[in-house]
mmCIF file of C-alpha atoms and ligand atoms in Angstrom:
data_model
loop_
_atom_site.group_PDB
_atom_site.id
_atom_site.type_symbol
_atom_site.label_atom_id
_atom_site.label_comp_id
_atom_site.label_asym_id
_atom_site.label_seq_id
_atom_site.Cartn_x
_atom_site.Cartn_y
_atom_site.Cartn_z
ATOM 1 C CA MET A 1 5.272 22.493 -2.588
ATOM 2 C CA ALA A 2 4.575 19.645 0.358
ATOM 3 C CA VAL A 3 6.560 16.546 0.114
ATOM 4 C CA VAL A 4 3.442 14.690 0.620
ATOM 5 C CA GLU A 5 0.132 16.095 -1.117
ATOM 6 C CA THR A 6 -3.413 15.108 -0.482
ATOM 7 C CA LYS A 7 -6.809 15.633 -2.042
ATOM 8 C CA ILE A 8 -10.345 14.228 -1.566
ATOM 9 C CA GLU A 9 -12.546 13.125 -4.315
ATOM 10 C CA GLU A 10 -15.852 11.414 -3.785
ATOM 11 C CA GLY A 11 -14.950 9.761 -0.581
ATOM 12 C CA VAL A 12 -11.470 8.730 -1.642
ATOM 13 C CA GLY A 13 -8.578 10.120 -0.085
ATOM 14 C CA VAL A 14 -5.553 10.521 -2.392
ATOM 15 C CA VAL A 15 -1.863 10.732 -0.971
ATOM 16 C CA THR A 16 0.712 11.713 -3.519
ATOM 17 C CA ILE A 17 4.310 11.313 -2.489
ATOM 18 C CA ASN A 18 5.744 14.563 -4.178
ATOM 19 C CA ARG A 19 9.574 14.586 -4.355
ATOM 20 C CA PRO A 20 10.102 13.530 -7.992
ATOM 21 C CA GLU A 21 13.647 15.083 -8.091
ATOM 22 C CA ALA A 22 14.738 12.079 -5.843
ATOM 23 C CA LEU A 23 12.284 9.696 -7.440
ATOM 24 C CA ASN A 24 10.107 10.102 -4.538
ATOM 25 C CA ALA A 25 12.628 8.525 -2.079
ATOM 26 C CA ILE A 26 11.362 8.543 1.421
ATOM 27 C CA ASN A 27 13.400 10.663 3.744
ATOM 28 C CA SER A 28 12.245 11.644 7.414
ATOM 29 C CA ASP A 29 9.934 14.489 6.300
ATOM 30 C CA VAL A 30 8.292 12.315 3.532
ATOM 31 C CA MET A 31 7.631 9.535 6.039
ATOM 32 C CA GLU A 32 6.240 11.778 8.534
ATOM 33 C CA GLY A 33 4.037 13.474 5.908
ATOM 34 C CA LEU A 34 2.945 10.122 4.673
ATOM 35 C CA LEU A 35 2.147 8.431 8.006
ATOM 36 C CA GLN A 36 0.090 11.635 9.132
ATOM 37 C CA ALA A 37 -1.824 11.920 5.769
ATOM 38 C CA VAL A 38 -2.939 8.219 5.849
ATOM 39 C CA ALA A 39 -3.747 8.431 9.613
ATOM 40 C CA ALA A 40 -5.815 11.442 8.992
ATOM 41 C CA PHE A 41 -7.783 9.701 6.154
ATOM 42 C CA ASP A 42 -8.210 6.701 8.034
ATOM 43 C CA ALA A 43 -9.924 8.472 10.911
ATOM 44 C CA ASP A 44 -12.014 10.704 8.794
ATOM 45 C CA ASP A 45 -15.711 9.448 8.371
ATOM 46 C CA ALA A 46 -16.031 11.057 4.981
ATOM 47 C CA ILE A 47 -13.240 8.813 3.348
ATOM 48 C CA GLY A 48 -14.012 5.339 2.295
ATOM 49 C CA CYS A 49 -11.060 4.503 0.444
ATOM 50 C CA ILE A 50 -7.240 5.682 0.215
ATOM 51 C CA VAL A 51 -5.114 5.929 -2.944
ATOM 52 C CA LEU A 52 -1.546 6.128 -2.644
ATOM 53 C CA THR A 53 0.767 7.261 -5.607
ATOM 54 C CA GLY A 54 4.150 9.105 -6.436
ATOM 55 C CA ALA A 55 4.424 12.303 -8.200
ATOM 56 C CA GLY A 56 6.009 12.390 -11.826
ATOM 57 C CA ASP A 57 6.181 10.002 -14.575
ATOM 58 C CA LYS A 58 9.055 8.045 -13.273
ATOM 59 C CA ALA A 59 8.802 6.623 -10.011
ATOM 60 C CA PHE A 60 6.237 5.452 -7.264
ATOM 61 C CA VAL A 61 9.002 5.278 -4.738
ATOM 62 C CA ALA A 62 12.613 4.356 -5.341
ATOM 63 C CA GLY A 63 13.081 3.408 -1.667
ATOM 64 C CA ALA A 64 14.127 4.913 1.278
ATOM 65 C CA ASP A 65 16.384 7.703 1.187
ATOM 66 C CA ILE A 66 19.886 6.309 0.707
ATOM 67 C CA LYS A 67 21.718 9.409 1.237
ATOM 68 C CA GLU A 68 19.914 10.147 4.470
ATOM 69 C CA MET A 69 20.684 6.540 5.669
ATOM 70 C CA ALA A 70 24.013 6.354 4.548
ATOM 71 C CA SER A 71 26.161 7.476 7.562
ATOM 72 C CA LYS A 72 23.637 6.170 10.393
ATOM 73 C CA SER A 73 25.154 3.881 13.139
ATOM 74 C CA TYR A 74 23.553 0.767 14.386
ATOM 75 C CA MET A 75 22.719 2.686 17.661
ATOM 76 C CA GLU A 76 20.914 5.529 15.769
ATOM 77 C CA MET A 77 18.939 3.149 13.846
ATOM 78 C CA TYR A 78 18.098 1.181 17.021
ATOM 79 C CA LEU A 79 17.253 3.967 19.234
ATOM 80 C CA ASP A 80 15.186 6.003 16.687
ATOM 81 C CA ASP A 81 13.541 2.995 15.625
ATOM 82 C CA ARG A 82 11.586 5.107 12.793
ATOM 83 C CA GLN A 83 10.719 2.042 11.033
ATOM 84 C CA SER A 84 8.239 0.898 13.568
ATOM 85 C CA GLY A 85 5.840 3.750 12.311
ATOM 86 C CA TRP A 86 4.987 1.640 9.365
ATOM 87 C CA GLU A 87 3.098 -0.675 11.822
ATOM 88 C CA VAL A 88 0.546 1.920 12.109
ATOM 89 C CA PHE A 89 0.468 2.586 8.391
ATOM 90 C CA ALA A 90 0.143 -1.289 7.532
ATOM 91 C CA ASN A 91 -2.590 -1.513 10.029
ATOM 92 C CA THR A 92 -4.812 1.272 8.367
ATOM 93 C CA ARG A 93 -8.392 0.128 8.586
ATOM 94 C CA LYS A 94 -9.851 1.782 5.338
ATOM 95 C CA PRO A 95 -8.657 -0.029 2.182
ATOM 96 C CA MET A 96 -5.555 1.378 0.568
ATOM 97 C CA VAL A 97 -4.854 1.031 -3.206
ATOM 98 C CA ALA A 98 -1.337 1.599 -4.471
ATOM 99 C CA ALA A 99 -1.245 3.126 -7.894
ATOM 100 C CA VAL A 100 2.240 2.272 -8.894
ATOM 101 C CA ASN A 101 3.237 4.531 -11.738
ATOM 102 C CA GLY A 102 7.062 3.657 -12.121
ATOM 103 C CA PHE A 103 9.815 2.629 -9.937
ATOM 104 C CA ALA A 104 8.735 0.734 -6.768
ATOM 105 C CA LEU A 105 12.022 -0.231 -5.386
ATOM 106 C CA GLY A 106 13.099 -1.147 -1.774
ATOM 107 C CA GLY A 107 10.978 0.700 0.622
ATOM 108 C CA GLY A 108 8.817 1.634 -2.230
ATOM 109 C CA CYS A 109 7.992 -1.880 -2.951
ATOM 110 C CA GLU A 110 7.326 -2.516 0.536
ATOM 111 C CA ILE A 111 4.986 0.391 0.877
ATOM 112 C CA ALA A 112 2.969 -0.807 -2.133
ATOM 113 C CA MET A 113 2.816 -4.192 -0.552
ATOM 114 C CA MET A 114 1.693 -2.591 2.796
ATOM 115 C CA CYS A 115 -1.370 -1.370 0.721
ATOM 116 C CA ASP A 116 -4.408 -3.762 0.119
ATOM 117 C CA PHE A 117 -3.564 -4.227 -3.503
ATOM 118 C CA ILE A 118 -1.554 -2.831 -6.324
ATOM 119 C CA ILE A 119 -2.791 -1.367 -9.592
ATOM 120 C CA ALA A 120 0.385 -0.997 -11.786
ATOM 121 C CA SER A 121 1.051 0.913 -14.826
ATOM 122 C CA ASP A 122 2.450 -1.054 -17.695
ATOM 123 C CA LYS A 123 5.715 0.995 -16.985
ATOM 124 C CA ALA A 124 6.067 0.067 -13.373
ATOM 125 C CA LYS A 125 9.180 -1.791 -12.134
ATOM 126 C CA PHE A 126 9.386 -3.679 -8.725
ATOM 127 C CA GLY A 127 12.350 -4.808 -6.791
ATOM 128 C CA GLN A 128 14.210 -5.168 -3.681
ATOM 129 C CA PRO A 129 17.590 -3.915 -4.546
ATOM 130 C CA GLU A 130 18.852 -3.439 -0.853
ATOM 131 C CA ILE A 131 21.429 -6.364 -1.267
ATOM 132 C CA LYS A 132 23.355 -3.927 -3.559
ATOM 133 C CA LEU A 133 23.736 -1.501 -0.797
ATOM 134 C CA GLY A 134 25.055 -4.157 1.808
ATOM 135 C CA VAL A 135 21.707 -4.362 3.587
ATOM 136 C CA ILE A 136 18.520 -6.137 3.433
ATOM 137 C CA PRO A 137 14.738 -5.060 2.917
ATOM 138 C CA GLY A 138 13.762 -3.276 6.212
ATOM 139 C CA TRP A 139 10.177 -2.340 5.875
ATOM 140 C CA GLY A 140 8.765 -5.917 5.625
ATOM 141 C CA GLY A 141 10.140 -6.914 2.103
ATOM 142 C CA THR A 142 11.443 -10.343 3.145
ATOM 143 C CA GLN A 143 8.154 -11.243 4.791
ATOM 144 C CA ARG A 144 5.332 -9.619 2.486
ATOM 145 C CA LEU A 145 7.256 -10.307 -0.855
ATOM 146 C CA ALA A 146 7.598 -13.892 0.210
ATOM 147 C CA LYS A 147 3.905 -14.288 1.159
ATOM 148 C CA ALA A 148 2.832 -12.361 -2.113
ATOM 149 C CA VAL A 149 4.947 -14.391 -4.696
ATOM 150 C CA GLY A 150 6.282 -17.349 -2.931
ATOM 151 C CA LYS A 151 9.824 -18.328 -1.745
ATOM 152 C CA ALA A 152 11.563 -18.898 -5.247
ATOM 153 C CA LYS A 153 10.734 -15.475 -6.618
ATOM 154 C CA ALA A 154 11.113 -13.769 -3.392
ATOM 155 C CA MET A 155 14.625 -15.127 -3.003
ATOM 156 C CA ASP A 156 15.445 -14.486 -6.620
ATOM 157 C CA LEU A 157 14.639 -10.794 -6.350
ATOM 158 C CA ILE A 158 15.924 -10.244 -2.756
ATOM 159 C CA LEU A 159 19.170 -12.165 -3.382
ATOM 160 C CA THR A 160 20.048 -10.736 -6.942
ATOM 161 C CA GLY A 161 18.498 -7.375 -6.384
ATOM 162 C CA ARG A 162 16.985 -7.428 -9.883
ATOM 163 C CA MET A 163 13.934 -5.643 -10.864
ATOM 164 C CA MET A 164 10.769 -7.228 -12.425
ATOM 165 C CA ASP A 165 8.384 -5.566 -14.852
ATOM 166 C CA ALA A 166 4.722 -5.061 -14.313
ATOM 167 C CA ALA A 167 3.829 -8.314 -16.390
ATOM 168 C CA GLU A 168 6.125 -10.511 -14.244
ATOM 169 C CA ALA A 169 4.724 -8.860 -11.189
ATOM 170 C CA GLU A 170 1.034 -9.483 -12.296
ATOM 171 C CA ARG A 171 2.109 -13.183 -13.211
ATOM 172 C CA ALA A 172 3.648 -13.583 -9.843
ATOM 173 C CA GLY A 173 0.669 -12.359 -7.877
ATOM 174 C CA LEU A 174 2.104 -9.112 -6.563
ATOM 175 C CA VAL A 175 -0.045 -6.816 -8.766
ATOM 176 C CA ALA A 176 -3.856 -7.083 -9.059
ATOM 177 C CA ARG A 177 -3.963 -5.629 -12.477
ATOM 178 C CA ILE A 178 -1.880 -3.788 -14.965
ATOM 179 C CA VAL A 179 -3.192 -0.701 -16.969
ATOM 180 C CA GLN A 180 -2.025 1.533 -19.649
ATOM 181 C CA HIS A 181 0.414 4.304 -18.039
ATOM 182 C CA GLU A 182 -1.833 7.178 -19.009
ATOM 183 C CA ASN A 183 -5.021 5.606 -17.562
ATOM 184 C CA LEU A 184 -3.451 4.529 -14.174
ATOM 185 C CA MET A 185 -5.076 7.335 -11.865
ATOM 186 C CA ASP A 186 -8.509 7.121 -13.713
ATOM 187 C CA GLU A 187 -8.345 3.241 -13.301
ATOM 188 C CA ALA A 188 -7.208 3.391 -9.561
ATOM 189 C CA MET A 189 -9.583 6.096 -8.751
ATOM 190 C CA ALA A 190 -12.525 4.363 -10.339
ATOM 191 C CA ALA A 191 -11.689 1.152 -8.288
ATOM 192 C CA ALA A 192 -11.338 3.239 -5.018
ATOM 193 C CA LYS A 193 -14.677 5.206 -5.652
ATOM 194 C CA ALA A 194 -16.349 1.980 -6.124
ATOM 195 C CA ILE A 195 -14.981 0.745 -2.759
ATOM 196 C CA ALA A 196 -15.892 4.096 -1.095
ATOM 197 C CA GLY A 197 -19.392 3.663 -2.414
ATOM 198 C CA PHE A 198 -20.071 0.310 -0.527
ATOM 199 C CA GLY A 199 -21.276 0.271 3.100
ATOM 200 C CA ARG A 200 -18.227 0.966 5.385
ATOM 201 C CA PRO A 201 -18.935 -1.938 7.959
ATOM 202 C CA SER A 202 -18.682 -4.616 5.115
ATOM 203 C CA VAL A 203 -15.741 -3.044 3.412
ATOM 204 C CA MET A 204 -13.890 -2.699 6.520
ATOM 205 C CA LEU A 205 -14.714 -6.373 7.727
ATOM 206 C CA ALA A 206 -13.981 -7.772 4.184
ATOM 207 C CA LYS A 207 -10.437 -6.252 4.425
ATOM 208 C CA GLU A 208 -10.176 -7.656 7.981
ATOM 209 C CA ALA A 209 -11.121 -11.120 7.082
ATOM 210 C CA VAL A 210 -8.945 -11.241 4.084
ATOM 211 C CA ASN A 211 -5.897 -10.163 6.134
ATOM 212 C CA ARG A 212 -6.841 -12.751 8.618
ATOM 213 C CA ALA A 213 -5.696 -15.330 6.076
ATOM 214 C CA PHE A 214 -2.118 -14.137 6.415
ATOM 215 C CA GLU A 215 -2.173 -14.471 10.268
ATOM 216 C CA THR A 216 -3.896 -17.691 11.134
ATOM 217 C CA THR A 217 -4.893 -21.195 10.373
ATOM 218 C CA LEU A 218 -7.732 -21.909 7.756
ATOM 219 C CA ALA A 219 -10.076 -23.129 10.357
ATOM 220 C CA GLU A 220 -9.557 -20.026 12.545
ATOM 221 C CA GLY A 221 -9.885 -17.806 9.453
ATOM 222 C CA ILE A 222 -13.053 -19.295 8.472
ATOM 223 C CA HIS A 223 -14.538 -19.013 11.995
ATOM 224 C CA PHE A 224 -13.527 -15.242 12.094
ATOM 225 C CA GLU A 225 -15.221 -14.718 8.449
ATOM 226 C CA ARG A 226 -18.362 -16.470 9.574
ATOM 227 C CA ARG A 227 -18.663 -14.358 12.821
ATOM 228 C CA ALA A 228 -18.062 -11.268 10.753
ATOM 229 C CA PHE A 229 -20.520 -12.314 8.218
ATOM 230 C CA TYR A 230 -23.095 -12.856 10.868
ATOM 231 C CA SER A 231 -22.406 -9.559 12.431
ATOM 232 C CA LEU A 232 -23.264 -7.828 9.251
ATOM 233 C CA PHE A 233 -26.803 -8.635 9.566
ATOM 234 C CA ALA A 234 -26.932 -6.129 12.516
ATOM 235 C CA THR A 235 -26.339 -3.214 10.095
ATOM 236 C CA ASP A 236 -28.729 -0.885 8.253
ATOM 237 C CA ASP A 237 -26.542 -1.505 5.079
ATOM 238 C CA GLN A 238 -27.177 -5.134 4.934
ATOM 239 C CA LYS A 239 -31.000 -4.514 5.089
ATOM 240 C CA GLU A 240 -30.575 -1.646 2.492
ATOM 241 C CA GLY A 241 -28.260 -3.618 0.162
ATOM 242 C CA MET A 242 -30.484 -6.771 -0.010
ATOM 243 C CA ALA A 243 -33.728 -4.708 -0.229
ATOM 244 C CA ALA A 244 -32.450 -2.658 -3.108
ATOM 245 C CA PHE A 245 -31.328 -5.813 -5.052
ATOM 246 C CA ALA A 246 -34.902 -7.057 -4.651
ATOM 247 C CA GLU A 247 -36.418 -3.878 -5.653
ATOM 248 C CA LYS A 248 -34.065 -3.480 -8.595
ATOM 249 C CA ARG A 249 -32.594 -0.164 -7.504
ATOM 250 C CA ALA A 250 -29.244 1.204 -6.653
ATOM 251 C CA PRO A 251 -28.630 0.652 -2.670
ATOM 252 C CA GLU A 252 -27.975 4.020 -0.608
ATOM 253 C CA PHE A 253 -25.658 2.733 1.958
ATOM 254 C CA LYS A 254 -25.307 4.801 5.207
ATOM 255 C CA ASN A 255 -22.253 3.216 6.834
ATOM 256 C CA ARG A 256 -24.420 2.027 9.638
HETATM 257 N N1 LIG B 301 17.513 7.616 -2.208
HETATM 258 C C1 LIG B 301 17.951 8.861 -2.432
HETATM 259 N N2 LIG B 301 18.261 9.438 -3.633
HETATM 260 C C2 LIG B 301 17.582 8.639 -4.690
HETATM 261 C C3 LIG B 301 17.256 7.366 -4.513
HETATM 262 C C4 LIG B 301 16.982 6.833 -3.093
HETATM 263 N N3 LIG B 301 16.432 5.526 -2.992
HETATM 264 N N4 LIG B 301 16.848 6.726 -5.737
HETATM 265 C C5 LIG B 301 17.012 7.771 -6.628
HETATM 266 N N5 LIG B 301 17.560 8.797 -5.708
HETATM 267 C C6 LIG B 301 17.989 10.140 -6.622
HETATM 268 C C7 LIG B 301 19.357 10.061 -7.222
HETATM 269 O O1 LIG B 301 20.248 10.006 -6.436
HETATM 270 C C8 LIG B 301 19.226 11.086 -8.193
HETATM 271 O O2 LIG B 301 19.542 12.222 -7.528
HETATM 272 P P1 LIG B 301 20.514 13.314 -8.242
HETATM 273 O O3 LIG B 301 20.081 13.887 -9.335
HETATM 274 O O4 LIG B 301 20.636 14.361 -7.064
HETATM 275 O O5 LIG B 301 21.855 12.595 -8.464
HETATM 276 C C9 LIG B 301 17.754 11.270 -8.509
HETATM 277 O O6 LIG B 301 17.016 10.422 -7.604
HETATM 278 C C10 LIG B 301 17.423 10.603 -9.889
HETATM 279 O O7 LIG B 301 17.857 9.201 -9.983
HETATM 280 P P2 LIG B 301 19.010 8.520 -11.000
HETATM 281 O O8 LIG B 301 19.880 9.580 -11.651
HETATM 282 O O9 LIG B 301 19.664 7.312 -10.313
HETATM 283 O O10 LIG B 301 17.947 8.076 -12.028
HETATM 284 P P3 LIG B 301 18.007 6.849 -12.967
HETATM 285 O O11 LIG B 301 17.008 6.815 -13.818
HETATM 286 O O12 LIG B 301 19.556 6.833 -13.626
HETATM 287 O O13 LIG B 301 18.094 5.397 -12.122
HETATM 288 C C11 LIG B 301 16.968 4.083 -10.357
HETATM 289 C C12 LIG B 301 16.837 5.057 -11.481
HETATM 290 C C13 LIG B 301 17.415 2.792 -11.000
HETATM 291 C C14 LIG B 301 15.605 3.781 -9.696
HETATM 292 C C15 LIG B 301 18.060 4.630 -9.386
HETATM 293 O O14 LIG B 301 17.739 5.810 -9.042
HETATM 294 C C16 LIG B 301 18.323 3.905 -8.301
HETATM 295 O O15 LIG B 301 18.812 2.517 -8.293
HETATM 296 N N6 LIG B 301 17.907 4.101 -7.141
HETATM 297 C C17 LIG B 301 18.041 3.490 -5.848
HETATM 298 C C18 LIG B 301 16.982 2.164 -5.588
HETATM 299 C C19 LIG B 301 17.292 1.668 -4.430
HETATM 300 O O16 LIG B 301 18.416 0.918 -4.007
HETATM 301 N N7 LIG B 301 16.150 1.479 -3.438
HETATM 302 C C20 LIG B 301 16.568 0.952 -2.119
HETATM 303 C C21 LIG B 301 16.873 1.828 -1.142
HETATM 304 S S1 LIG B 301 17.112 1.164 0.434
HETATM 305 C C22 LIG B 301 15.742 0.787 1.149
HETATM 306 O O17 LIG B 301 14.694 1.027 0.595
HETATM 307 C C23 LIG B 301 15.850 0.082 2.564
HETATM 308 C C24 LIG B 301 14.290 -0.391 2.985
HETATM 309 O O18 LIG B 301 14.102 -1.455 2.962
HETATM 310 C C25 LIG B 301 13.727 0.555 3.816
#
């Protein structure tokens, strides 16, 4: 069994981290498989949305593999610079939905935050427990968690290492919605299939525009959005989407 499994369903690329015996902890093999799988779906014209989840009933991802990291030296970490691989993952152009089915801790919480939104099972638990290991989050957690939930809760979670349940994560704005554990994949797939069914140009520009909000000033962000909005009037999908509305029929987007 591969440590990262993929399948395609109605335009959705599903990536499952499959190492349940270690609560899907990310070792080098998993990281390589995950980065490859996501990059391949991102480049595939047939894919409109990606769903990321963890195998088994207990964990999404319980973090980077502690046992693999334990004996590393500073120089090994610095020269290897494996973490920089996440830059590509986080810059995926197709939307990515994290279907969080259990523990999302450390690197697991960070990977979920690199996705565009999180749908959580009511059994999900989130946290950045690195402080308990004598380190700090290393895959963007101090930055993305602070942006997602604000300074107070980010400090609370990162400095105490405590976990929060799905309800607290939703109240804090980390999670888009909570669903019953047994319905998680159905709900995540329904959302992803809906996204994959829309016109690719508008979906990709919508993602890009929302992400601008985290990188620039309000005035620049609004300027970016307006330019992107106007540009969509050069697409066939805009003509089709608006004509279909007026003709009271379902649109047939061609991603052009
Ligand atoms: N790395 C390596 N192995 C892990 C792991 C991890 N992050 N998390 C769990 N495992 C392994 C356990 O060692 C155990 O393996 P064995 O059966 O061989 O002993 C197996 O998965 C099952 O785990 P537990 O027996 O611990 O399960 P539990 O239900 O008692 O506890 C848990 C669950 C609270 C999630 C606990 O496993 C835990 O605390 N895991 C570590 C969480 C963590 O600290 N994550 C941060 C990692 S550092 C990081 O991610 C840095 C970064 O920013 C990139």
